[in-house]
Amino acid sequence: MSRIAYVDGAYIAHRDAGVHVEDRGFQFSDGVYEVCGVLGGRLLDEAAHLDRLERSLRELRMAAPVSRSALRVILREVVRRNRVRDGIVYLQVTRGSAPRDFVFPSSDVKPTLVATARAHDQAARDRVAEAGRRVILAPDLRWKRRDIKSVSLLGNVLAKQAARDAGAFEAWQIDDDGFVTEGGSSNAWIVTKAGEIVTRPATSDILRGVTRQLVLKIAEEEGLAFAERAFTPAEAKDAAEAFMTAATAFVTPITQIDDATIGSGAPGPVATRLRAAYRRRALEMAADGA
Ligand code: PDD
């Protein structure tokens, strides 16, 4: 089956899909994006992804390309046309195409909107994730507004390539003060030996992950102890458990950081419980149309 992409009002063959050479996304990475998980044909936590998209646009003084309700239709249509049961839907908005100039173009330049969807084998992903993953540590080379989900991802690209080169799944980035910020494309968590779930506060230092927010809510509802505070690699290596969260990974246990084994070396009970609870909750919310 051939894939379909949405580009500025048209559903076209994925292989022919493109934007202009002077699109500001291409020229300046002047754009924002979202990745939403799809399970059983349902978009997971769509409302929170759209809320974050709107915030990213506002923070960059970028116009919304279409209304929120139109965007919801487009996302569903892209999922449907690509026959995605399990996978992801990706959307990107840039400040549009204009003669190259650093300053914003005039307000009559229309933002560019692209949406694509991709299926994956969820059962295979679950098997690998549930066996536990390894992360490495890498310096955080990124800009200071990591709360904006911008397509400026060069630091993330380098961190994730370093992980790949080291045979690891993800890189946990370290700030100048020696604390873990987040993964290259995920949020970072530990569970201390005292049983406290710890993740960094959602300031401009990290992306406020949609998965992160739902996991925090679940922890609260289930009466699990948690704290939003920064932690060091040393604390992480000494933790009872570690895990990461992202729309593409849900809750994925981490069993090794660099060469240190975490806990028993097997996925821990808290991460395992949160993975199951997250999936259940996200599917329930999707069924309710949230
Ligand atoms: N990345 N931090 C970073 C730097 C990310 O890129 C992501 C997600 C997250 C987790 O956010 P969420 O739970 O909303 O997916 C945290 C997506 C999946 C990506 O770029 O592919």
PDB file of C-alpha atoms and ligand atoms in Angstrom:
ATOM      1  CA  MET A   1       0.000   0.000   0.000  1.00  0.00           C
ATOM      2  CA  SER A   2       1.441   3.406  -0.880  1.00  0.00           C
ATOM      3  CA  ARG A   3       1.681   5.998   1.841  1.00  0.00           C
ATOM      4  CA  ILE A   4      -0.164   9.291   1.809  1.00  0.00           C
ATOM      5  CA  ALA A   5       0.993  12.619   3.242  1.00  0.00           C
ATOM      6  CA  TYR A   6      -0.965  15.777   3.896  1.00  0.00           C
ATOM      7  CA  VAL A   7       0.741  18.958   2.652  1.00  0.00           C
ATOM      8  CA  ASP A   8      -1.019  22.329   2.809  1.00  0.00           C
ATOM      9  CA  GLY A   9      -4.533  21.227   1.984  1.00  0.00           C
ATOM     10  CA  ALA A  10      -3.863  18.192  -0.206  1.00  0.00           C
ATOM     11  CA  TYR A  11      -3.463  14.469   0.421  1.00  0.00           C
ATOM     12  CA  ILE A  12      -0.706  13.330  -1.886  1.00  0.00           C
ATOM     13  CA  ALA A  13       1.564  10.351  -2.464  1.00  0.00           C
ATOM     14  CA  HIS A  14       4.203  10.308   0.265  1.00  0.00           C
ATOM     15  CA  ARG A  15       7.028   9.875  -2.265  1.00  0.00           C
ATOM     16  CA  ASP A  16       6.010  13.107  -4.018  1.00  0.00           C
ATOM     17  CA  ALA A  17       5.378  15.129  -0.872  1.00  0.00           C
ATOM     18  CA  GLY A  18       7.550  18.188  -0.381  1.00  0.00           C
ATOM     19  CA  VAL A  19       7.700  21.818   0.622  1.00  0.00           C
ATOM     20  CA  HIS A  20       9.382  24.778  -1.050  1.00  0.00           C
ATOM     21  CA  VAL A  21      13.190  25.198  -0.889  1.00  0.00           C
ATOM     22  CA  GLU A  22      12.632  28.495   0.907  1.00  0.00           C
ATOM     23  CA  ASP A  23      10.329  27.046   3.492  1.00  0.00           C
ATOM     24  CA  ARG A  24      11.478  28.470   6.817  1.00  0.00           C
ATOM     25  CA  GLY A  25      11.365  25.031   8.350  1.00  0.00           C
ATOM     26  CA  PHE A  26      14.078  23.985   5.900  1.00  0.00           C
ATOM     27  CA  GLN A  27      16.036  27.265   6.029  1.00  0.00           C
ATOM     28  CA  PHE A  28      15.935  28.085   9.745  1.00  0.00           C
ATOM     29  CA  SER A  29      14.209  25.151  11.464  1.00  0.00           C
ATOM     30  CA  ASP A  30      11.558  27.790  12.103  1.00  0.00           C
ATOM     31  CA  GLY A  31       8.801  25.330  12.862  1.00  0.00           C
ATOM     32  CA  VAL A  32       7.161  23.191  15.510  1.00  0.00           C
ATOM     33  CA  TYR A  33       5.851  19.656  15.559  1.00  0.00           C
ATOM     34  CA  GLU A  34       3.982  16.994  17.457  1.00  0.00           C
ATOM     35  CA  VAL A  35       4.103  13.211  17.478  1.00  0.00           C
ATOM     36  CA  CYS A  36       1.003  11.435  18.687  1.00  0.00           C
ATOM     37  CA  GLY A  37       0.831   7.715  19.345  1.00  0.00           C
ATOM     38  CA  VAL A  38      -1.820   5.616  17.624  1.00  0.00           C
ATOM     39  CA  LEU A  39      -3.096   2.378  19.174  1.00  0.00           C
ATOM     40  CA  GLY A  40      -5.884   0.364  17.649  1.00  0.00           C
ATOM     41  CA  GLY A  41      -6.528   3.241  15.248  1.00  0.00           C
ATOM     42  CA  ARG A  42      -7.009   5.708  18.102  1.00  0.00           C
ATOM     43  CA  LEU A  43      -4.950   8.819  18.711  1.00  0.00           C
ATOM     44  CA  LEU A  44      -3.506   8.805  22.230  1.00  0.00           C
ATOM     45  CA  ASP A  45      -3.826  11.922  24.359  1.00  0.00           C
ATOM     46  CA  GLU A  46      -4.650  14.011  21.318  1.00  0.00           C
ATOM     47  CA  ALA A  47      -6.034  16.967  23.272  1.00  0.00           C
ATOM     48  CA  ALA A  48      -2.799  17.373  25.245  1.00  0.00           C
ATOM     49  CA  HIS A  49      -0.728  17.198  22.045  1.00  0.00           C
ATOM     50  CA  LEU A  50      -2.882  19.866  20.413  1.00  0.00           C
ATOM     51  CA  ASP A  51      -2.686  22.031  23.557  1.00  0.00           C
ATOM     52  CA  ARG A  52       1.107  21.786  23.451  1.00  0.00           C
ATOM     53  CA  LEU A  53       1.177  22.554  19.720  1.00  0.00           C
ATOM     54  CA  GLU A  54      -0.874  25.697  20.327  1.00  0.00           C
ATOM     55  CA  ARG A  55       1.495  26.718  23.106  1.00  0.00           C
ATOM     56  CA  SER A  56       4.584  26.126  20.928  1.00  0.00           C
ATOM     57  CA  LEU A  57       3.019  28.263  18.183  1.00  0.00           C
ATOM     58  CA  ARG A  58       2.181  31.045  20.641  1.00  0.00           C
ATOM     59  CA  GLU A  59       5.669  31.050  22.148  1.00  0.00           C
ATOM     60  CA  LEU A  60       7.169  31.500  18.668  1.00  0.00           C
ATOM     61  CA  ARG A  61       4.496  34.016  17.565  1.00  0.00           C
ATOM     62  CA  MET A  62       3.544  31.703  14.741  1.00  0.00           C
ATOM     63  CA  ALA A  63       0.038  31.585  13.272  1.00  0.00           C
ATOM     64  CA  ALA A  64      -1.990  28.377  13.421  1.00  0.00           C
ATOM     65  CA  PRO A  65      -2.358  26.995   9.891  1.00  0.00           C
ATOM     66  CA  VAL A  66      -5.921  25.728  10.405  1.00  0.00           C
ATOM     67  CA  SER A  67      -8.390  25.547  13.278  1.00  0.00           C
ATOM     68  CA  ARG A  68      -8.026  22.925  15.967  1.00  0.00           C
ATOM     69  CA  SER A  69     -11.106  21.080  14.723  1.00  0.00           C
ATOM     70  CA  ALA A  70      -9.754  21.038  11.154  1.00  0.00           C
ATOM     71  CA  LEU A  71      -6.450  19.714  12.461  1.00  0.00           C
ATOM     72  CA  ARG A  72      -8.247  16.892  14.240  1.00  0.00           C
ATOM     73  CA  VAL A  73      -9.946  15.940  10.984  1.00  0.00           C
ATOM     74  CA  ILE A  74      -6.630  16.022   9.094  1.00  0.00           C
ATOM     75  CA  LEU A  75      -4.857  13.838  11.678  1.00  0.00           C
ATOM     76  CA  ARG A  76      -7.630  11.253  11.547  1.00  0.00           C
ATOM     77  CA  GLU A  77      -7.697  11.334   7.783  1.00  0.00           C
ATOM     78  CA  VAL A  78      -3.936  10.775   7.556  1.00  0.00           C
ATOM     79  CA  VAL A  79      -4.203   7.851   9.977  1.00  0.00           C
ATOM     80  CA  ARG A  80      -7.131   6.435   8.026  1.00  0.00           C
ATOM     81  CA  ARG A  81      -5.618   6.867   4.561  1.00  0.00           C
ATOM     82  CA  ASN A  82      -2.424   5.152   5.708  1.00  0.00           C
ATOM     83  CA  ARG A  83      -4.406   2.391   7.407  1.00  0.00           C
ATOM     84  CA  VAL A  84      -2.476   2.848  10.643  1.00  0.00           C
ATOM     85  CA  ARG A  85      -3.779   0.669  13.465  1.00  0.00           C
ATOM     86  CA  ASP A  86      -0.683   0.987  15.652  1.00  0.00           C
ATOM     87  CA  GLY A  87       1.931   3.620  14.935  1.00  0.00           C
ATOM     88  CA  ILE A  88       2.351   7.357  15.063  1.00  0.00           C
ATOM     89  CA  VAL A  89       0.955  10.445  13.427  1.00  0.00           C
ATOM     90  CA  TYR A  90       3.369  13.338  12.901  1.00  0.00           C
ATOM     91  CA  LEU A  91       2.484  16.934  12.229  1.00  0.00           C
ATOM     92  CA  GLN A  92       4.658  19.920  11.547  1.00  0.00           C
ATOM     93  CA  VAL A  93       3.889  23.607  11.202  1.00  0.00           C
ATOM     94  CA  THR A  94       6.470  26.066   9.888  1.00  0.00           C
ATOM     95  CA  ARG A  95       6.335  29.822   9.518  1.00  0.00           C
ATOM     96  CA  GLY A  96       5.867  29.288   5.811  1.00  0.00           C
ATOM     97  CA  SER A  97       7.880  29.903   2.705  1.00  0.00           C
ATOM     98  CA  ALA A  98       9.432  33.311   1.942  1.00  0.00           C
ATOM     99  CA  PRO A  99      12.670  34.756   0.501  1.00  0.00           C
ATOM    100  CA  ARG A 100      15.419  33.895   2.972  1.00  0.00           C
ATOM    101  CA  ASP A 101      15.622  36.529   5.700  1.00  0.00           C
ATOM    102  CA  PHE A 102      16.118  35.907   9.411  1.00  0.00           C
ATOM    103  CA  VAL A 103      13.301  38.191  10.535  1.00  0.00           C
ATOM    104  CA  PHE A 104       9.706  36.999  10.326  1.00  0.00           C
ATOM    105  CA  PRO A 105       8.095  37.308   6.898  1.00  0.00           C
ATOM    106  CA  SER A 106       5.038  39.513   6.426  1.00  0.00           C
ATOM    107  CA  SER A 107       1.841  38.273   8.009  1.00  0.00           C
ATOM    108  CA  ASP A 108       0.321  37.296   4.652  1.00  0.00           C
ATOM    109  CA  VAL A 109       2.825  34.414   4.386  1.00  0.00           C
ATOM    110  CA  LYS A 110       0.842  31.308   5.227  1.00  0.00           C
ATOM    111  CA  PRO A 111       2.242  28.731   7.637  1.00  0.00           C
ATOM    112  CA  THR A 112       3.117  25.363   6.127  1.00  0.00           C
ATOM    113  CA  LEU A 113       1.277  22.342   7.505  1.00  0.00           C
ATOM    114  CA  VAL A 114       2.467  18.790   6.936  1.00  0.00           C
ATOM    115  CA  ALA A 115       1.061  15.590   8.434  1.00  0.00           C
ATOM    116  CA  THR A 116       2.228  12.017   7.966  1.00  0.00           C
ATOM    117  CA  ALA A 117       1.461   8.718   9.650  1.00  0.00           C
ATOM    118  CA  ARG A 118       3.480   5.559   9.995  1.00  0.00           C
ATOM    119  CA  ALA A 119       2.473   2.111  11.173  1.00  0.00           C
ATOM    120  CA  HIS A 120       4.670  -0.091  13.306  1.00  0.00           C
ATOM    121  CA  ASP A 121       4.549  -3.546  14.796  1.00  0.00           C
ATOM    122  CA  GLN A 122       3.420  -2.751  18.318  1.00  0.00           C
ATOM    123  CA  ALA A 123       3.822  -6.297  19.608  1.00  0.00           C
ATOM    124  CA  ALA A 124       7.458  -6.348  18.476  1.00  0.00           C
ATOM    125  CA  ARG A 125       8.052  -2.951  20.083  1.00  0.00           C
ATOM    126  CA  ASP A 126       6.435  -4.102  23.310  1.00  0.00           C
ATOM    127  CA  ARG A 127       8.669  -7.153  23.440  1.00  0.00           C
ATOM    128  CA  VAL A 128      11.830  -5.100  23.102  1.00  0.00           C
ATOM    129  CA  ALA A 129      10.678  -2.309  25.426  1.00  0.00           C
ATOM    130  CA  GLU A 130       9.512  -4.682  28.110  1.00  0.00           C
ATOM    131  CA  ALA A 131      12.890  -6.396  28.156  1.00  0.00           C
ATOM    132  CA  GLY A 132      14.458  -3.078  29.252  1.00  0.00           C
ATOM    133  CA  ARG A 133      16.642  -0.663  27.360  1.00  0.00           C
ATOM    134  CA  ARG A 134      20.108   0.824  27.752  1.00  0.00           C
ATOM    135  CA  VAL A 135      20.831   4.547  27.750  1.00  0.00           C
ATOM    136  CA  ILE A 136      24.113   6.399  27.587  1.00  0.00           C
ATOM    137  CA  LEU A 137      24.986   9.838  28.941  1.00  0.00           C
ATOM    138  CA  ALA A 138      25.764  12.743  26.622  1.00  0.00           C
ATOM    139  CA  PRO A 139      26.266  16.494  27.089  1.00  0.00           C
ATOM    140  CA  ASP A 140      23.154  18.611  26.516  1.00  0.00           C
ATOM    141  CA  LEU A 141      24.156  20.825  23.599  1.00  0.00           C
ATOM    142  CA  ARG A 142      20.731  22.359  22.936  1.00  0.00           C
ATOM    143  CA  TRP A 143      19.263  25.858  23.091  1.00  0.00           C
ATOM    144  CA  LYS A 144      17.509  27.228  26.176  1.00  0.00           C
ATOM    145  CA  ARG A 145      13.867  26.867  25.120  1.00  0.00           C
ATOM    146  CA  ARG A 146      13.523  23.107  25.190  1.00  0.00           C
ATOM    147  CA  ASP A 147       9.935  23.534  26.376  1.00  0.00           C
ATOM    148  CA  ILE A 148       9.012  24.542  22.822  1.00  0.00           C
ATOM    149  CA  LYS A 149       8.595  21.489  20.610  1.00  0.00           C
ATOM    150  CA  SER A 150      10.573  23.016  17.774  1.00  0.00           C
ATOM    151  CA  VAL A 151      12.035  21.147  14.819  1.00  0.00           C
ATOM    152  CA  SER A 152      15.470  22.541  15.810  1.00  0.00           C
ATOM    153  CA  LEU A 153      16.669  19.104  16.847  1.00  0.00           C
ATOM    154  CA  LEU A 154      20.366  19.069  15.998  1.00  0.00           C
ATOM    155  CA  GLY A 155      21.465  18.563  19.612  1.00  0.00           C
ATOM    156  CA  ASN A 156      18.941  15.739  19.934  1.00  0.00           C
ATOM    157  CA  VAL A 157      20.137  14.215  16.664  1.00  0.00           C
ATOM    158  CA  LEU A 158      23.758  14.183  17.874  1.00  0.00           C
ATOM    159  CA  ALA A 159      22.796  12.737  21.257  1.00  0.00           C
ATOM    160  CA  LYS A 160      20.718   9.995  19.698  1.00  0.00           C
ATOM    161  CA  GLN A 161      23.382   9.156  17.155  1.00  0.00           C
ATOM    162  CA  ALA A 162      25.905   8.853  19.999  1.00  0.00           C
ATOM    163  CA  ALA A 163      23.489   6.402  21.624  1.00  0.00           C
ATOM    164  CA  ARG A 164      23.146   4.432  18.408  1.00  0.00           C
ATOM    165  CA  ASP A 165      26.934   4.357  17.939  1.00  0.00           C
ATOM    166  CA  ALA A 166      27.267   2.984  21.480  1.00  0.00           C
ATOM    167  CA  GLY A 167      24.635   0.318  20.839  1.00  0.00           C
ATOM    168  CA  ALA A 168      22.175   2.039  23.214  1.00  0.00           C
ATOM    169  CA  PHE A 169      18.559   3.040  22.678  1.00  0.00           C
ATOM    170  CA  GLU A 170      18.580   6.563  24.056  1.00  0.00           C
ATOM    171  CA  ALA A 171      20.932   9.239  25.370  1.00  0.00           C
ATOM    172  CA  TRP A 172      20.237  11.051  28.616  1.00  0.00           C
ATOM    173  CA  GLN A 173      21.528  14.574  28.213  1.00  0.00           C
ATOM    174  CA  ILE A 174      23.486  16.265  30.996  1.00  0.00           C
ATOM    175  CA  ASP A 175      23.310  20.022  31.654  1.00  0.00           C
ATOM    176  CA  ASP A 176      26.254  22.263  32.580  1.00  0.00           C
ATOM    177  CA  ASP A 177      25.579  21.728  36.292  1.00  0.00           C
ATOM    178  CA  GLY A 178      25.838  17.956  35.927  1.00  0.00           C
ATOM    179  CA  PHE A 179      22.135  17.087  36.107  1.00  0.00           C
ATOM    180  CA  VAL A 180      20.138  14.947  33.695  1.00  0.00           C
ATOM    181  CA  THR A 181      17.789  17.056  31.585  1.00  0.00           C
ATOM    182  CA  GLU A 182      15.988  14.471  29.432  1.00  0.00           C
ATOM    183  CA  GLY A 183      16.507  11.925  26.688  1.00  0.00           C
ATOM    184  CA  GLY A 184      17.134  12.806  23.057  1.00  0.00           C
ATOM    185  CA  SER A 185      13.441  12.210  22.352  1.00  0.00           C
ATOM    186  CA  SER A 186      11.984  11.235  25.721  1.00  0.00           C
ATOM    187  CA  ASN A 187      11.700  12.303  29.345  1.00  0.00           C
ATOM    188  CA  ALA A 188      13.958  10.707  31.962  1.00  0.00           C
ATOM    189  CA  TRP A 189      12.843   9.155  35.244  1.00  0.00           C
ATOM    190  CA  ILE A 190      14.260   7.207  38.161  1.00  0.00           C
ATOM    191  CA  VAL A 191      12.755   5.418  41.143  1.00  0.00           C
ATOM    192  CA  THR A 192      14.917   5.842  44.238  1.00  0.00           C
ATOM    193  CA  LYS A 193      15.714   3.006  46.603  1.00  0.00           C
ATOM    194  CA  ALA A 194      13.202   4.633  48.976  1.00  0.00           C
ATOM    195  CA  GLY A 195      10.548   4.147  46.286  1.00  0.00           C
ATOM    196  CA  GLU A 196      10.159   7.745  45.169  1.00  0.00           C
ATOM    197  CA  ILE A 197       9.521   8.384  41.469  1.00  0.00           C
ATOM    198  CA  VAL A 198      11.658  11.321  40.318  1.00  0.00           C
ATOM    199  CA  THR A 199      11.609  13.349  37.123  1.00  0.00           C
ATOM    200  CA  ARG A 200      12.922  16.795  36.320  1.00  0.00           C
ATOM    201  CA  PRO A 201      10.502  19.733  36.719  1.00  0.00           C
ATOM    202  CA  ALA A 202       8.959  20.911  33.460  1.00  0.00           C
ATOM    203  CA  THR A 203      10.712  24.273  33.126  1.00  0.00           C
ATOM    204  CA  SER A 204      12.249  25.574  29.900  1.00  0.00           C
ATOM    205  CA  ASP A 205      15.089  23.058  30.463  1.00  0.00           C
ATOM    206  CA  ILE A 206      13.025  20.153  29.120  1.00  0.00           C
ATOM    207  CA  LEU A 207      10.033  19.350  27.002  1.00  0.00           C
ATOM    208  CA  ARG A 208       6.874  18.934  29.046  1.00  0.00           C
ATOM    209  CA  GLY A 209       6.114  15.471  27.692  1.00  0.00           C
ATOM    210  CA  VAL A 210       2.493  14.574  27.182  1.00  0.00           C
ATOM    211  CA  THR A 211       3.308  11.031  28.324  1.00  0.00           C
ATOM    212  CA  ARG A 212       5.118  12.519  31.338  1.00  0.00           C
ATOM    213  CA  GLN A 213       2.041  14.455  32.355  1.00  0.00           C
ATOM    214  CA  LEU A 214      -0.232  11.427  32.182  1.00  0.00           C
ATOM    215  CA  VAL A 215       2.275   9.261  34.073  1.00  0.00           C
ATOM    216  CA  LEU A 216       2.478  11.887  36.834  1.00  0.00           C
ATOM    217  CA  LYS A 217      -1.308  11.925  37.016  1.00  0.00           C
ATOM    218  CA  ILE A 218      -1.433   8.129  37.245  1.00  0.00           C
ATOM    219  CA  ALA A 219       1.234   8.148  39.987  1.00  0.00           C
ATOM    220  CA  GLU A 220      -0.802  10.666  41.925  1.00  0.00           C
ATOM    221  CA  GLU A 221      -4.049   8.762  41.497  1.00  0.00           C
ATOM    222  CA  GLU A 222      -2.440   5.488  42.505  1.00  0.00           C
ATOM    223  CA  GLY A 223      -0.886   7.031  45.597  1.00  0.00           C
ATOM    224  CA  LEU A 224       2.706   6.492  44.450  1.00  0.00           C
ATOM    225  CA  ALA A 225       5.328   8.816  45.947  1.00  0.00           C
ATOM    226  CA  PHE A 226       6.826  11.184  43.383  1.00  0.00           C
ATOM    227  CA  ALA A 227       8.908  14.344  43.194  1.00  0.00           C
ATOM    228  CA  GLU A 228       9.688  16.723  40.369  1.00  0.00           C
ATOM    229  CA  ARG A 229      13.353  17.522  40.877  1.00  0.00           C
ATOM    230  CA  ALA A 230      16.594  17.248  38.952  1.00  0.00           C
ATOM    231  CA  PHE A 231      18.809  14.210  39.521  1.00  0.00           C
ATOM    232  CA  THR A 232      22.423  13.436  38.660  1.00  0.00           C
ATOM    233  CA  PRO A 233      23.786  10.519  36.625  1.00  0.00           C
ATOM    234  CA  ALA A 234      25.311   9.155  39.870  1.00  0.00           C
ATOM    235  CA  GLU A 235      21.892   9.132  41.528  1.00  0.00           C
ATOM    236  CA  ALA A 236      20.389   7.503  38.458  1.00  0.00           C
ATOM    237  CA  LYS A 237      23.018   4.762  38.379  1.00  0.00           C
ATOM    238  CA  ASP A 238      22.351   4.065  42.049  1.00  0.00           C
ATOM    239  CA  ALA A 239      18.545   4.085  41.664  1.00  0.00           C
ATOM    240  CA  ALA A 240      16.258   1.096  42.154  1.00  0.00           C
ATOM    241  CA  GLU A 241      14.735   1.656  38.697  1.00  0.00           C
ATOM    242  CA  ALA A 242      14.939   3.946  35.725  1.00  0.00           C
ATOM    243  CA  PHE A 243      12.595   4.506  32.818  1.00  0.00           C
ATOM    244  CA  MET A 244      11.822   6.868  29.978  1.00  0.00           C
ATOM    245  CA  THR A 245       8.564   8.199  28.564  1.00  0.00           C
ATOM    246  CA  ALA A 246       7.541   9.382  25.111  1.00  0.00           C
ATOM    247  CA  ALA A 247       4.601   9.099  22.746  1.00  0.00           C
ATOM    248  CA  THR A 248       6.699   6.660  20.730  1.00  0.00           C
ATOM    249  CA  ALA A 249       7.903   4.590  23.698  1.00  0.00           C
ATOM    250  CA  PHE A 250       5.099   4.929  26.291  1.00  0.00           C
ATOM    251  CA  VAL A 251       6.822   3.967  29.550  1.00  0.00           C
ATOM    252  CA  THR A 252       9.998   2.055  28.696  1.00  0.00           C
ATOM    253  CA  PRO A 253      12.112   0.542  31.490  1.00  0.00           C
ATOM    254  CA  ILE A 254      15.833   1.277  31.481  1.00  0.00           C
ATOM    255  CA  THR A 255      18.059  -1.442  32.836  1.00  0.00           C
ATOM    256  CA  GLN A 256      21.478   0.018  32.059  1.00  0.00           C
ATOM    257  CA  ILE A 257      22.969   3.520  32.100  1.00  0.00           C
ATOM    258  CA  ASP A 258      26.349   3.560  30.372  1.00  0.00           C
ATOM    259  CA  ASP A 259      27.868   0.398  31.846  1.00  0.00           C
ATOM    260  CA  ALA A 260      26.025   0.538  35.169  1.00  0.00           C
ATOM    261  CA  THR A 261      23.267  -1.982  35.762  1.00  0.00           C
ATOM    262  CA  ILE A 262      20.151  -0.474  37.296  1.00  0.00           C
ATOM    263  CA  GLY A 263      18.561  -2.343  40.178  1.00  0.00           C
ATOM    264  CA  SER A 264      18.440  -6.048  39.494  1.00  0.00           C
ATOM    265  CA  GLY A 265      19.145  -5.522  35.798  1.00  0.00           C
ATOM    266  CA  ALA A 266      15.558  -6.404  34.911  1.00  0.00           C
ATOM    267  CA  PRO A 267      12.671  -3.934  34.397  1.00  0.00           C
ATOM    268  CA  GLY A 268      11.443  -2.819  37.817  1.00  0.00           C
ATOM    269  CA  PRO A 269       7.950  -3.196  39.268  1.00  0.00           C
ATOM    270  CA  VAL A 270       7.131   0.532  39.218  1.00  0.00           C
ATOM    271  CA  ALA A 271       8.074   1.001  35.547  1.00  0.00           C
ATOM    272  CA  THR A 272       6.250  -2.184  34.606  1.00  0.00           C
ATOM    273  CA  ARG A 273       3.124  -1.096  36.476  1.00  0.00           C
ATOM    274  CA  LEU A 274       3.218   2.404  35.007  1.00  0.00           C
ATOM    275  CA  ARG A 275       3.635   1.035  31.478  1.00  0.00           C
ATOM    276  CA  ALA A 276       0.485  -1.054  31.829  1.00  0.00           C
ATOM    277  CA  ALA A 277      -1.439   1.732  33.566  1.00  0.00           C
ATOM    278  CA  TYR A 278      -0.403   4.283  30.953  1.00  0.00           C
ATOM    279  CA  ARG A 279      -1.627   2.155  28.082  1.00  0.00           C
ATOM    280  CA  ARG A 280      -4.911   1.433  29.815  1.00  0.00           C
ATOM    281  CA  ARG A 281      -5.526   5.082  30.660  1.00  0.00           C
ATOM    282  CA  ALA A 282      -4.483   6.432  27.273  1.00  0.00           C
ATOM    283  CA  LEU A 283      -6.817   3.992  25.517  1.00  0.00           C
ATOM    284  CA  GLU A 284      -9.714   4.782  27.848  1.00  0.00           C
ATOM    285  CA  MET A 285      -9.238   8.494  27.219  1.00  0.00           C
ATOM    286  CA  ALA A 286      -9.099   7.924  23.458  1.00  0.00           C
ATOM    287  CA  ALA A 287     -12.331   5.923  23.617  1.00  0.00           C
ATOM    288  CA  ASP A 288     -13.952   8.880  25.409  1.00  0.00           C
ATOM    289  CA  GLY A 289     -12.813  11.118  22.559  1.00  0.00           C
ATOM    290  CA  ALA A 290     -10.338  13.007  24.775  1.00  0.00           C
TER     291      ALA A 290
HETATM  292  N1  PDD B   1       9.707  13.208  21.120  1.00  0.00           N
HETATM  293  N2  PDD B   1      11.651  15.192  25.337  1.00  0.00           N
HETATM  294  C1  PDD B   1      12.019  15.319  24.058  1.00  0.00           C
HETATM  295  C2  PDD B   1      13.264  16.075  23.737  1.00  0.00           C
HETATM  296  C3  PDD B   1      11.215  14.743  23.045  1.00  0.00           C
HETATM  297  O1  PDD B   1      11.583  14.889  21.764  1.00  0.00           O
HETATM  298  C4  PDD B   1      10.060  14.017  23.397  1.00  0.00           C
HETATM  299  C5  PDD B   1       9.174  13.389  22.377  1.00  0.00           C
HETATM  300  C6  PDD B   1       9.740  13.899  24.756  1.00  0.00           C
HETATM  301  C7  PDD B   1       8.510  13.165  25.215  1.00  0.00           C
HETATM  302  O2  PDD B   1       7.338  13.892  24.923  1.00  0.00           O
HETATM  303  P1  PDD B   1       5.947  13.164  24.655  1.00  0.00           P
HETATM  304  O3  PDD B   1       5.687  12.327  25.848  1.00  0.00           O
HETATM  305  O4  PDD B   1       4.988  14.280  24.506  1.00  0.00           O
HETATM  306  O5  PDD B   1       6.125  12.342  23.403  1.00  0.00           O
HETATM  307  C8  PDD B   1      10.549  14.513  25.695  1.00  0.00           C
HETATM  308  C9  PDD B   1       8.892  12.703  20.038  1.00  0.00           C
HETATM  309  C10 PDD B   1       8.257  11.404  20.328  1.00  0.00           C
HETATM  310  C11 PDD B   1       9.728  12.718  18.773  1.00  0.00           C
HETATM  311  O6  PDD B   1      10.403  13.718  18.579  1.00  0.00           O
HETATM  312  O7  PDD B   1       9.700  11.757  18.000  1.00  0.00           O
END
